[in-house]
Amino acid sequence: MSFDAAKDDLAANLATRPKSDSLTESGILLDKTPKSAELEKNLKKVALKNSLKDRPTKEEVEDSGVLLDVNPTTAALEKNLKKVTLNNALKDRPTRESLEDNGTLIDQTPQEHALEKSLHQSMLNRKLTATNRPTVEELKHDNIVVDNFKGKNLTKAIQADQLKSSLASSTDESRERASTLKDKGILKSPVDAKKDELQKSLAKDKLGKELNSANRPSMDEVKESGIHKDTMRVRAESLTKEMAKTSLKGDLEKRPGIEEVKDSGILKSPVEAGAETLDRAKKSDELNKAVARRPSMTEVAEKKVLKEVDVVPGAQVVKEITPAPAPAPAPAPAPTSAPAPSPAPAPAPVRMAD
C-alpha cells in the first residue's frame, strides 16, 4: 500500500469518526477525571463485596426452591407431570356458554349492562346506608382495616427471620430430625412429592371421565330441576331478597319501643312474670283443695239432701227433699157442716244436678 492510499484511508476514517458528545451519551466515553474514575471503581468494588457477603448459601437457595438439585429422572418426571397438568387444565377449560351462565363472561347490550350496573349501584348504596354496617373502629378491631400495612408486613418479616434463626441455632434434642420426619411420612422427598401429584392427577382424570359419562345430566336438565340458576334468575332472587330486607327494615322502624310495650302490659319484666305465675299457681292450689273437700254425690244422697229421681243422657235430675209440714190440728167437727177439704201439698222444687 502506498503512502498516499494510507493517507486517504485515514482521512476517510476520521471523517466518519463519531463525535465525543455522541460517545458520552452512549456511555462509551466517560467525561471523568482519573481520580473520580478510580473512586467510582472503588465504590463498585466495595458494593460488590457487601453483596457477596449477603449472598445466600447454596443450601438456603435449595431450601427456598430457587435452585433445584434434581437428577435427570426427576427432571423428566417433573416435565411429564407439568405436561399432564397442562393437558388436564385445557380439558377442563370452561366453554363460552358456561362462562356466560355463571356470570364470568357477560354478553349484553350497552343498555342492559348500564341497567345492571345501576341496579348493583342501588343495592350497594342501600348496604352502605344500612344501620348494621360496621364502623371503621370495629373493622380495625377485627384486623380487617390496617392503619400501618407496611409496618405490619415488616413485623411479620422480622418474626419470620427470628424464627428461622432460632430454628437454625436450636440445640433442643426434642426436635425431630428430618430423617425421622421422612420415616413418618411427614416430610417427603421431591420424588415422592411428584409421585403424589401424579397420582392426584390420575385420580382427577378418572373423575373427569366419570363426569363426562352418559349418566351425567345435561346443563338443560340441571337448569330445569332448579339446581343451576341462570344469571337473570339469580339477579331476580337477589333483588327480591333486597326488597324484603328493605320492607322488614321499615316494619322494624315502625315497631313500638320496649317501654310502650311494657306500659301496655304486653311485655312484663321477669319479676312481674314470676309474681303472676306464682299467683296463678296459688289460685290453682286453692281451687284443687276446695274440689278435694267437696262431698261426692253418694255422700249427698246418703245424707238425704239430694235424691235421684230421673236419669237422662249427660245429666241427672234430682229432687231436693224438703221436710213434710207438720199436720195442722183437726178442727172440732161441726155437727151441721161437712168437713173442710185439706189443702193440696205444694210441689217440691226440682233442679239439675251438677
mmCIF file of C-alpha atoms in Angstrom:
data_model
loop_
_atom_site.group_PDB
_atom_site.id
_atom_site.type_symbol
_atom_site.label_atom_id
_atom_site.label_comp_id
_atom_site.label_asym_id
_atom_site.label_seq_id
_atom_site.Cartn_x
_atom_site.Cartn_y
_atom_site.Cartn_z
ATOM 1 C CA MET A 1 0.000 0.000 0.000
ATOM 2 C CA SER A 2 1.367 3.386 -0.920
ATOM 3 C CA PHE A 3 1.622 6.261 1.436
ATOM 4 C CA ASP A 4 -0.999 8.242 -0.420
ATOM 5 C CA ALA A 5 -3.546 5.405 -0.201
ATOM 6 C CA ALA A 6 -2.979 5.027 3.548
ATOM 7 C CA LYS A 7 -3.379 8.758 3.933
ATOM 8 C CA ASP A 8 -6.659 8.696 2.045
ATOM 9 C CA ASP A 9 -7.988 5.797 4.209
ATOM 10 C CA LEU A 10 -7.089 7.617 7.403
ATOM 11 C CA ALA A 11 -8.794 10.770 6.214
ATOM 12 C CA ALA A 12 -11.940 8.800 5.371
ATOM 13 C CA ASN A 13 -11.993 7.097 8.803
ATOM 14 C CA LEU A 14 -11.501 10.411 10.582
ATOM 15 C CA ALA A 15 -14.387 11.879 8.576
ATOM 16 C CA THR A 16 -16.749 9.101 9.735
ATOM 17 C CA ARG A 17 -15.478 9.120 13.298
ATOM 18 C CA PRO A 18 -18.307 9.843 15.850
ATOM 19 C CA LYS A 19 -18.111 12.964 17.922
ATOM 20 C CA SER A 20 -17.232 12.957 21.607
ATOM 21 C CA ASP A 21 -20.765 14.111 22.606
ATOM 22 C CA SER A 22 -22.383 11.064 20.985
ATOM 23 C CA LEU A 23 -19.827 8.748 22.638
ATOM 24 C CA THR A 24 -20.522 10.351 26.026
ATOM 25 C CA GLU A 25 -24.275 9.994 25.620
ATOM 26 C CA SER A 26 -23.914 6.329 24.679
ATOM 27 C CA GLY A 27 -21.681 5.664 27.710
ATOM 28 C CA ILE A 28 -18.562 4.726 25.729
ATOM 29 C CA LEU A 29 -16.601 7.838 26.580
ATOM 30 C CA LEU A 30 -16.715 8.885 30.245
ATOM 31 C CA ASP A 31 -16.221 12.527 30.982
ATOM 32 C CA LYS A 32 -14.372 11.997 34.260
ATOM 33 C CA THR A 33 -11.046 12.758 35.803
ATOM 34 C CA PRO A 34 -8.718 9.864 36.694
ATOM 35 C CA LYS A 35 -9.354 10.381 40.406
ATOM 36 C CA SER A 36 -13.160 10.318 40.037
ATOM 37 C CA ALA A 37 -12.947 7.209 37.851
ATOM 38 C CA GLU A 38 -10.755 5.481 40.436
ATOM 39 C CA LEU A 39 -13.131 6.499 43.238
ATOM 40 C CA GLU A 40 -16.140 5.150 41.354
ATOM 41 C CA LYS A 41 -14.284 1.903 40.705
ATOM 42 C CA ASN A 42 -13.527 1.524 44.416
ATOM 43 C CA LEU A 43 -17.165 2.186 45.334
ATOM 44 C CA LYS A 44 -18.366 -0.511 42.942
ATOM 45 C CA LYS A 45 -15.776 -2.884 44.377
ATOM 46 C CA VAL A 46 -16.971 -2.266 47.952
ATOM 47 C CA ALA A 47 -20.629 -2.645 46.927
ATOM 48 C CA LEU A 48 -19.832 -5.937 45.194
ATOM 49 C CA LYS A 49 -18.041 -7.261 48.291
ATOM 50 C CA ASN A 50 -21.004 -6.337 50.505
ATOM 51 C CA SER A 51 -23.385 -8.052 48.101
ATOM 52 C CA LEU A 52 -21.255 -11.186 48.144
ATOM 53 C CA LYS A 53 -21.291 -11.181 51.950
ATOM 54 C CA ASP A 54 -25.115 -11.088 51.986
ATOM 55 C CA ARG A 55 -25.360 -13.708 49.258
ATOM 56 C CA PRO A 56 -27.304 -16.782 50.462
ATOM 57 C CA THR A 57 -25.627 -20.141 50.593
ATOM 58 C CA LYS A 58 -26.366 -22.995 48.243
ATOM 59 C CA GLU A 59 -28.334 -24.864 50.908
ATOM 60 C CA GLU A 60 -30.553 -21.847 51.580
ATOM 61 C CA VAL A 61 -31.243 -21.390 47.875
ATOM 62 C CA GLU A 62 -32.147 -25.069 47.548
ATOM 63 C CA ASP A 63 -34.424 -24.941 50.599
ATOM 64 C CA SER A 64 -36.264 -21.914 49.212
ATOM 65 C CA GLY A 65 -36.804 -23.708 45.869
ATOM 66 C CA VAL A 66 -34.769 -21.279 43.728
ATOM 67 C CA LEU A 67 -32.037 -23.810 42.947
ATOM 68 C CA LEU A 68 -33.218 -27.344 42.238
ATOM 69 C CA ASP A 69 -30.750 -30.175 42.667
ATOM 70 C CA VAL A 70 -32.512 -32.928 40.758
ATOM 71 C CA ASN A 71 -31.337 -35.858 38.721
ATOM 72 C CA PRO A 72 -32.388 -36.491 35.093
ATOM 73 C CA THR A 73 -35.099 -38.977 36.154
ATOM 74 C CA THR A 74 -36.702 -36.459 38.488
ATOM 75 C CA ALA A 75 -36.469 -33.736 35.853
ATOM 76 C CA ALA A 76 -38.187 -35.976 33.284
ATOM 77 C CA LEU A 77 -40.878 -36.897 35.809
ATOM 78 C CA GLU A 78 -41.483 -33.259 36.611
ATOM 79 C CA LYS A 79 -41.700 -32.417 32.918
ATOM 80 C CA ASN A 80 -44.243 -35.157 32.320
ATOM 81 C CA LEU A 81 -46.220 -34.015 35.353
ATOM 82 C CA LYS A 82 -46.363 -30.460 34.042
ATOM 83 C CA LYS A 83 -47.436 -31.789 30.654
ATOM 84 C CA VAL A 84 -50.248 -33.859 32.162
ATOM 85 C CA THR A 85 -51.325 -30.918 34.347
ATOM 86 C CA LEU A 86 -51.447 -28.619 31.328
ATOM 87 C CA ASN A 87 -53.477 -31.143 29.322
ATOM 88 C CA ASN A 88 -55.922 -31.546 32.209
ATOM 89 C CA ALA A 89 -56.255 -27.785 32.519
ATOM 90 C CA LEU A 90 -57.005 -27.498 28.809
ATOM 91 C CA LYS A 91 -59.567 -30.308 29.030
ATOM 92 C CA ASP A 92 -61.288 -28.689 31.990
ATOM 93 C CA ARG A 93 -61.311 -25.280 30.342
ATOM 94 C CA PRO A 94 -64.896 -23.983 30.532
ATOM 95 C CA THR A 95 -66.809 -23.204 27.390
ATOM 96 C CA ARG A 96 -68.172 -19.821 26.440
ATOM 97 C CA GLU A 97 -71.725 -20.878 27.343
ATOM 98 C CA SER A 98 -70.718 -21.981 30.851
ATOM 99 C CA LEU A 99 -68.839 -18.717 31.420
ATOM 100 C CA GLU A 100 -71.927 -16.794 30.364
ATOM 101 C CA ASP A 101 -74.147 -18.913 32.627
ATOM 102 C CA ASN A 102 -72.070 -18.349 35.773
ATOM 103 C CA GLY A 103 -71.707 -14.626 35.083
ATOM 104 C CA THR A 104 -67.966 -14.576 34.299
ATOM 105 C CA LEU A 105 -68.478 -13.606 30.664
ATOM 106 C CA ILE A 106 -71.336 -11.168 30.139
ATOM 107 C CA ASP A 107 -72.857 -10.966 26.670
ATOM 108 C CA GLN A 108 -75.102 -7.928 26.966
ATOM 109 C CA THR A 109 -76.014 -4.838 25.053
ATOM 110 C CA PRO A 110 -74.823 -1.464 26.384
ATOM 111 C CA GLN A 111 -78.327 -0.682 27.650
ATOM 112 C CA GLU A 112 -78.595 -3.973 29.565
ATOM 113 C CA HIS A 113 -75.129 -3.543 31.026
ATOM 114 C CA ALA A 114 -75.958 0.025 32.118
ATOM 115 C CA LEU A 115 -79.224 -1.172 33.719
ATOM 116 C CA GLU A 116 -77.437 -3.950 35.610
ATOM 117 C CA LYS A 117 -74.733 -1.544 36.725
ATOM 118 C CA SER A 118 -77.376 0.879 38.003
ATOM 119 C CA LEU A 119 -79.076 -1.974 39.903
ATOM 120 C CA HIS A 120 -75.813 -3.021 41.550
ATOM 121 C CA GLN A 121 -75.085 0.588 42.458
ATOM 122 C CA SER A 122 -78.507 0.989 44.060
ATOM 123 C CA MET A 123 -78.058 -2.205 46.084
ATOM 124 C CA LEU A 124 -74.582 -1.093 47.155
ATOM 125 C CA ASN A 125 -75.900 2.284 48.285
ATOM 126 C CA ARG A 126 -78.556 0.548 50.392
ATOM 127 C CA LYS A 127 -75.941 -1.630 52.021
ATOM 128 C CA LEU A 128 -73.672 1.370 52.666
ATOM 129 C CA THR A 129 -76.509 3.305 54.305
ATOM 130 C CA ALA A 130 -77.641 0.315 56.395
ATOM 131 C CA THR A 131 -77.711 0.712 60.154
ATOM 132 C CA ASN A 132 -75.897 -2.576 60.726
ATOM 133 C CA ARG A 133 -72.822 -1.533 58.737
ATOM 134 C CA PRO A 134 -69.724 -1.848 60.948
ATOM 135 C CA THR A 135 -67.763 1.274 61.783
ATOM 136 C CA VAL A 136 -64.105 1.868 60.967
ATOM 137 C CA GLU A 137 -63.169 1.271 64.607
ATOM 138 C CA GLU A 138 -64.892 -2.121 64.591
ATOM 139 C CA LEU A 139 -63.103 -3.073 61.363
ATOM 140 C CA LYS A 140 -59.782 -2.033 62.884
ATOM 141 C CA HIS A 141 -60.552 -4.066 65.999
ATOM 142 C CA ASP A 142 -61.225 -7.147 63.823
ATOM 143 C CA ASN A 143 -57.961 -6.518 61.878
ATOM 144 C CA ILE A 144 -59.904 -6.013 58.633
ATOM 145 C CA VAL A 145 -58.680 -2.431 58.228
ATOM 146 C CA VAL A 146 -54.982 -1.952 58.987
ATOM 147 C CA ASP A 147 -53.539 1.531 59.500
ATOM 148 C CA ASN A 148 -49.856 0.735 59.006
ATOM 149 C CA PHE A 149 -49.859 -2.106 56.490
ATOM 150 C CA LYS A 150 -46.159 -1.828 55.620
ATOM 151 C CA GLY A 151 -45.234 -1.759 59.287
ATOM 152 C CA LYS A 152 -47.186 -4.952 59.942
ATOM 153 C CA ASN A 153 -45.534 -6.665 56.976
ATOM 154 C CA LEU A 154 -42.142 -5.613 58.308
ATOM 155 C CA THR A 155 -43.050 -7.002 61.731
ATOM 156 C CA LYS A 156 -44.063 -10.327 60.168
ATOM 157 C CA ALA A 157 -40.791 -10.480 58.211
ATOM 158 C CA ILE A 158 -38.780 -9.804 61.376
ATOM 159 C CA GLN A 159 -40.672 -12.509 63.247
ATOM 160 C CA ALA A 160 -40.045 -14.969 60.394
ATOM 161 C CA ASP A 161 -36.334 -14.176 60.436
ATOM 162 C CA GLN A 162 -36.198 -14.623 64.198
ATOM 163 C CA LEU A 163 -37.956 -17.974 63.881
ATOM 164 C CA LYS A 164 -35.502 -19.149 61.226
ATOM 165 C CA SER A 165 -32.547 -18.038 63.351
ATOM 166 C CA SER A 166 -33.921 -19.795 66.430
ATOM 167 C CA LEU A 167 -34.502 -22.988 64.442
ATOM 168 C CA ALA A 168 -31.002 -22.855 62.982
ATOM 169 C CA SER A 169 -29.350 -22.310 66.372
ATOM 170 C CA SER A 170 -31.639 -24.640 68.302
ATOM 171 C CA THR A 171 -29.950 -27.498 70.175
ATOM 172 C CA ASP A 172 -33.126 -28.940 71.631
ATOM 173 C CA GLU A 173 -32.981 -32.713 71.367
ATOM 174 C CA SER A 174 -36.772 -32.960 71.478
ATOM 175 C CA ARG A 175 -36.976 -31.520 67.977
ATOM 176 C CA GLU A 176 -37.272 -34.354 65.487
ATOM 177 C CA ARG A 177 -34.727 -34.694 62.698
ATOM 178 C CA ALA A 178 -35.522 -34.634 59.003
ATOM 179 C CA SER A 179 -34.849 -38.372 58.677
ATOM 180 C CA THR A 180 -37.413 -39.127 61.402
ATOM 181 C CA LEU A 181 -39.995 -36.938 59.686
ATOM 182 C CA LYS A 182 -39.305 -38.714 56.392
ATOM 183 C CA ASP A 183 -39.785 -42.120 58.042
ATOM 184 C CA LYS A 184 -43.149 -40.977 59.437
ATOM 185 C CA GLY A 185 -44.229 -39.698 56.037
ATOM 186 C CA ILE A 186 -44.490 -36.072 57.191
ATOM 187 C CA LEU A 187 -41.526 -34.795 55.179
ATOM 188 C CA LYS A 188 -41.380 -36.085 51.627
ATOM 189 C CA SER A 189 -38.563 -36.042 49.140
ATOM 190 C CA PRO A 190 -39.042 -34.213 45.804
ATOM 191 C CA VAL A 191 -39.527 -37.547 44.019
ATOM 192 C CA ASP A 192 -42.228 -38.691 46.465
ATOM 193 C CA ALA A 193 -43.953 -35.332 46.208
ATOM 194 C CA LYS A 194 -44.008 -35.561 42.412
ATOM 195 C CA LYS A 195 -45.387 -39.097 42.603
ATOM 196 C CA ASP A 196 -48.197 -37.921 44.885
ATOM 197 C CA GLU A 197 -49.028 -35.106 42.486
ATOM 198 C CA LEU A 198 -49.041 -37.565 39.577
ATOM 199 C CA GLN A 199 -51.431 -39.883 41.459
ATOM 200 C CA LYS A 200 -53.724 -36.973 42.210
ATOM 201 C CA SER A 201 -53.648 -36.007 38.546
ATOM 202 C CA LEU A 202 -54.578 -39.557 37.510
ATOM 203 C CA ALA A 203 -57.443 -39.557 40.006
ATOM 204 C CA LYS A 204 -58.589 -36.241 38.598
ATOM 205 C CA ASP A 205 -58.539 -37.671 35.061
ATOM 206 C CA LYS A 206 -60.603 -40.647 36.193
ATOM 207 C CA LEU A 207 -63.127 -38.358 37.847
ATOM 208 C CA GLY A 208 -63.296 -36.255 34.681
ATOM 209 C CA LYS A 209 -64.076 -39.341 32.591
ATOM 210 C CA GLU A 210 -66.844 -40.322 35.011
ATOM 211 C CA LEU A 211 -68.304 -36.828 34.839
ATOM 212 C CA ASN A 212 -68.263 -36.969 31.052
ATOM 213 C CA SER A 213 -70.148 -40.270 31.019
ATOM 214 C CA ALA A 214 -73.663 -40.676 29.632
ATOM 215 C CA ASN A 215 -75.243 -40.843 33.113
ATOM 216 C CA ARG A 216 -74.321 -37.264 33.899
ATOM 217 C CA PRO A 217 -77.329 -34.917 33.435
ATOM 218 C CA SER A 218 -77.050 -32.192 30.855
ATOM 219 C CA MET A 219 -76.983 -28.494 31.649
ATOM 220 C CA ASP A 220 -80.582 -28.067 30.452
ATOM 221 C CA GLU A 221 -81.783 -30.836 32.802
ATOM 222 C CA VAL A 222 -79.924 -29.281 35.724
ATOM 223 C CA LYS A 223 -81.484 -25.903 34.942
ATOM 224 C CA GLU A 224 -84.984 -27.385 34.682
ATOM 225 C CA SER A 225 -84.593 -29.102 38.050
ATOM 226 C CA GLY A 226 -83.646 -25.768 39.663
ATOM 227 C CA ILE A 227 -80.161 -26.850 40.766
ATOM 228 C CA HIS A 228 -78.352 -24.487 38.427
ATOM 229 C CA LYS A 229 -79.768 -20.996 38.032
ATOM 230 C CA ASP A 230 -79.034 -18.618 35.223
ATOM 231 C CA THR A 231 -77.774 -15.089 35.745
ATOM 232 C CA MET A 232 -81.139 -13.369 35.373
ATOM 233 C CA ARG A 233 -82.801 -15.691 37.879
ATOM 234 C CA VAL A 234 -80.046 -15.110 40.404
ATOM 235 C CA ARG A 235 -80.366 -11.355 39.968
ATOM 236 C CA ALA A 236 -84.152 -11.508 40.329
ATOM 237 C CA GLU A 237 -83.873 -13.523 43.567
ATOM 238 C CA SER A 238 -81.243 -11.136 44.875
ATOM 239 C CA LEU A 239 -83.480 -8.152 44.112
ATOM 240 C CA THR A 240 -86.446 -9.871 45.799
ATOM 241 C CA LYS A 241 -84.382 -10.527 48.920
ATOM 242 C CA GLU A 242 -83.194 -6.937 48.963
ATOM 243 C CA MET A 243 -86.773 -5.645 48.699
ATOM 244 C CA ALA A 244 -87.851 -7.972 51.512
ATOM 245 C CA LYS A 245 -84.988 -6.718 53.678
ATOM 246 C CA THR A 246 -85.968 -3.119 52.972
ATOM 247 C CA SER A 247 -89.608 -3.838 53.847
ATOM 248 C CA LEU A 248 -88.584 -5.626 57.023
ATOM 249 C CA LYS A 249 -86.362 -2.714 57.980
ATOM 250 C CA GLY A 250 -89.306 -0.314 57.554
ATOM 251 C CA ASP A 251 -91.533 -2.530 59.697
ATOM 252 C CA LEU A 252 -88.879 -2.684 62.387
ATOM 253 C CA GLU A 253 -88.582 1.101 62.401
ATOM 254 C CA LYS A 254 -92.370 1.351 62.956
ATOM 255 C CA ARG A 255 -92.277 -1.222 65.746
ATOM 256 C CA PRO A 256 -93.238 0.243 69.150
ATOM 257 C CA GLY A 257 -90.495 0.696 71.684
ATOM 258 C CA ILE A 258 -89.928 -1.600 74.620
ATOM 259 C CA GLU A 259 -91.221 0.984 77.072
ATOM 260 C CA GLU A 260 -94.519 1.266 75.177
ATOM 261 C CA VAL A 261 -94.916 -2.495 75.184
ATOM 262 C CA LYS A 262 -94.207 -2.613 78.913
ATOM 263 C CA ASP A 263 -96.691 0.189 79.630
ATOM 264 C CA SER A 264 -99.396 -1.632 77.650
ATOM 265 C CA GLY A 265 -98.849 -4.769 79.737
ATOM 266 C CA ILE A 266 -97.806 -6.975 76.799
ATOM 267 C CA LEU A 267 -94.182 -7.280 77.856
ATOM 268 C CA LYS A 268 -93.523 -7.901 81.521
ATOM 269 C CA SER A 269 -90.343 -7.912 83.473
ATOM 270 C CA PRO A 270 -89.030 -11.210 84.886
ATOM 271 C CA VAL A 271 -90.149 -10.191 88.386
ATOM 272 C CA GLU A 272 -93.705 -9.386 87.255
ATOM 273 C CA ALA A 273 -93.934 -12.574 85.204
ATOM 274 C CA GLY A 274 -92.728 -14.624 88.175
ATOM 275 C CA ALA A 275 -95.228 -12.951 90.523
ATOM 276 C CA GLU A 276 -98.094 -13.590 88.088
ATOM 277 C CA THR A 277 -97.087 -17.235 87.688
ATOM 278 C CA LEU A 278 -96.909 -17.631 91.462
ATOM 279 C CA ASP A 279 -100.345 -16.051 91.884
ATOM 280 C CA ARG A 280 -101.845 -18.426 89.294
ATOM 281 C CA ALA A 281 -100.271 -21.412 90.976
ATOM 282 C CA LYS A 282 -101.653 -20.277 94.359
ATOM 283 C CA LYS A 283 -105.183 -19.907 92.983
ATOM 284 C CA SER A 284 -104.916 -23.288 91.284
ATOM 285 C CA ASP A 285 -103.886 -24.926 94.568
ATOM 286 C CA GLU A 286 -106.796 -23.298 96.433
ATOM 287 C CA LEU A 287 -109.253 -24.497 93.770
ATOM 288 C CA ASN A 288 -107.862 -28.046 93.909
ATOM 289 C CA LYS A 289 -108.213 -28.097 97.710
ATOM 290 C CA ALA A 290 -111.804 -26.847 97.503
ATOM 291 C CA VAL A 291 -112.656 -29.504 94.934
ATOM 292 C CA ALA A 292 -110.991 -32.157 97.076
ATOM 293 C CA ARG A 293 -113.142 -31.154 100.124
ATOM 294 C CA ARG A 294 -116.347 -31.225 98.066
ATOM 295 C CA PRO A 295 -118.638 -34.165 99.053
ATOM 296 C CA SER A 296 -119.437 -36.730 96.420
ATOM 297 C CA MET A 297 -122.901 -37.486 95.070
ATOM 298 C CA THR A 298 -123.068 -40.658 97.120
ATOM 299 C CA GLU A 299 -122.431 -38.793 100.359
ATOM 300 C CA VAL A 300 -125.015 -36.172 99.484
ATOM 301 C CA ALA A 301 -127.550 -38.886 98.668
ATOM 302 C CA GLU A 302 -126.794 -40.715 101.924
ATOM 303 C CA LYS A 303 -127.433 -37.518 103.873
ATOM 304 C CA LYS A 304 -130.788 -37.326 102.100
ATOM 305 C CA VAL A 305 -130.030 -33.827 100.886
ATOM 306 C CA LEU A 306 -130.468 -34.791 97.233
ATOM 307 C CA LYS A 307 -132.490 -37.610 95.748
ATOM 308 C CA GLU A 308 -132.040 -39.083 92.319
ATOM 309 C CA VAL A 309 -135.404 -39.035 90.512
ATOM 310 C CA ASP A 310 -134.504 -39.406 86.881
ATOM 311 C CA VAL A 311 -131.522 -40.110 84.671
ATOM 312 C CA VAL A 312 -131.179 -38.588 81.250
ATOM 313 C CA PRO A 313 -128.171 -38.800 78.872
ATOM 314 C CA GLY A 314 -125.496 -36.437 80.102
ATOM 315 C CA ALA A 315 -127.279 -35.205 83.247
ATOM 316 C CA GLN A 316 -129.060 -36.314 86.395
ATOM 317 C CA VAL A 317 -132.282 -34.803 87.584
ATOM 318 C CA VAL A 318 -132.605 -34.807 91.341
ATOM 319 C CA LYS A 319 -135.257 -33.554 93.640
ATOM 320 C CA GLU A 320 -134.500 -31.778 96.831
ATOM 321 C CA ILE A 321 -136.167 -33.423 99.799
ATOM 322 C CA THR A 322 -137.978 -30.883 101.916
ATOM 323 C CA PRO A 323 -139.258 -31.856 105.297
ATOM 324 C CA ALA A 324 -143.012 -32.503 105.280
ATOM 325 C CA PRO A 325 -145.006 -29.776 107.071
ATOM 326 C CA ALA A 326 -146.446 -30.685 110.442
ATOM 327 C CA PRO A 327 -150.099 -31.655 110.154
ATOM 328 C CA ALA A 328 -152.460 -28.949 111.335
ATOM 329 C CA PRO A 329 -154.683 -29.842 114.278
ATOM 330 C CA ALA A 330 -158.012 -31.090 113.099
ATOM 331 C CA PRO A 331 -160.856 -28.649 113.889
ATOM 332 C CA ALA A 332 -163.744 -29.768 116.044
ATOM 333 C CA PRO A 333 -166.296 -31.468 113.887
ATOM 334 C CA ALA A 334 -169.324 -29.344 113.323
ATOM 335 C CA PRO A 335 -172.420 -31.311 113.568
ATOM 336 C CA THR A 336 -174.165 -29.436 110.799
ATOM 337 C CA SER A 337 -171.358 -28.749 108.277
ATOM 338 C CA ALA A 338 -169.219 -31.049 106.122
ATOM 339 C CA PRO A 339 -165.518 -31.351 106.898
ATOM 340 C CA ALA A 340 -163.307 -28.799 105.104
ATOM 341 C CA PRO A 341 -161.028 -30.289 102.413
ATOM 342 C CA SER A 342 -157.322 -30.359 103.278
ATOM 343 C CA PRO A 343 -155.067 -28.096 101.158
ATOM 344 C CA ALA A 344 -153.043 -29.785 98.362
ATOM 345 C CA PRO A 345 -149.351 -30.179 99.157
ATOM 346 C CA ALA A 346 -147.067 -27.729 97.384
ATOM 347 C CA PRO A 347 -144.908 -29.298 94.609
ATOM 348 C CA ALA A 348 -141.302 -29.929 95.582
ATOM 349 C CA PRO A 349 -138.689 -27.837 93.721
ATOM 350 C CA VAL A 350 -136.755 -29.679 91.029
ATOM 351 C CA ARG A 351 -133.143 -28.756 89.958
ATOM 352 C CA MET A 352 -130.499 -30.173 87.631
ATOM 353 C CA ALA A 353 -127.601 -31.981 89.234
ATOM 354 C CA ASP A 354 -124.101 -30.617 88.598
#
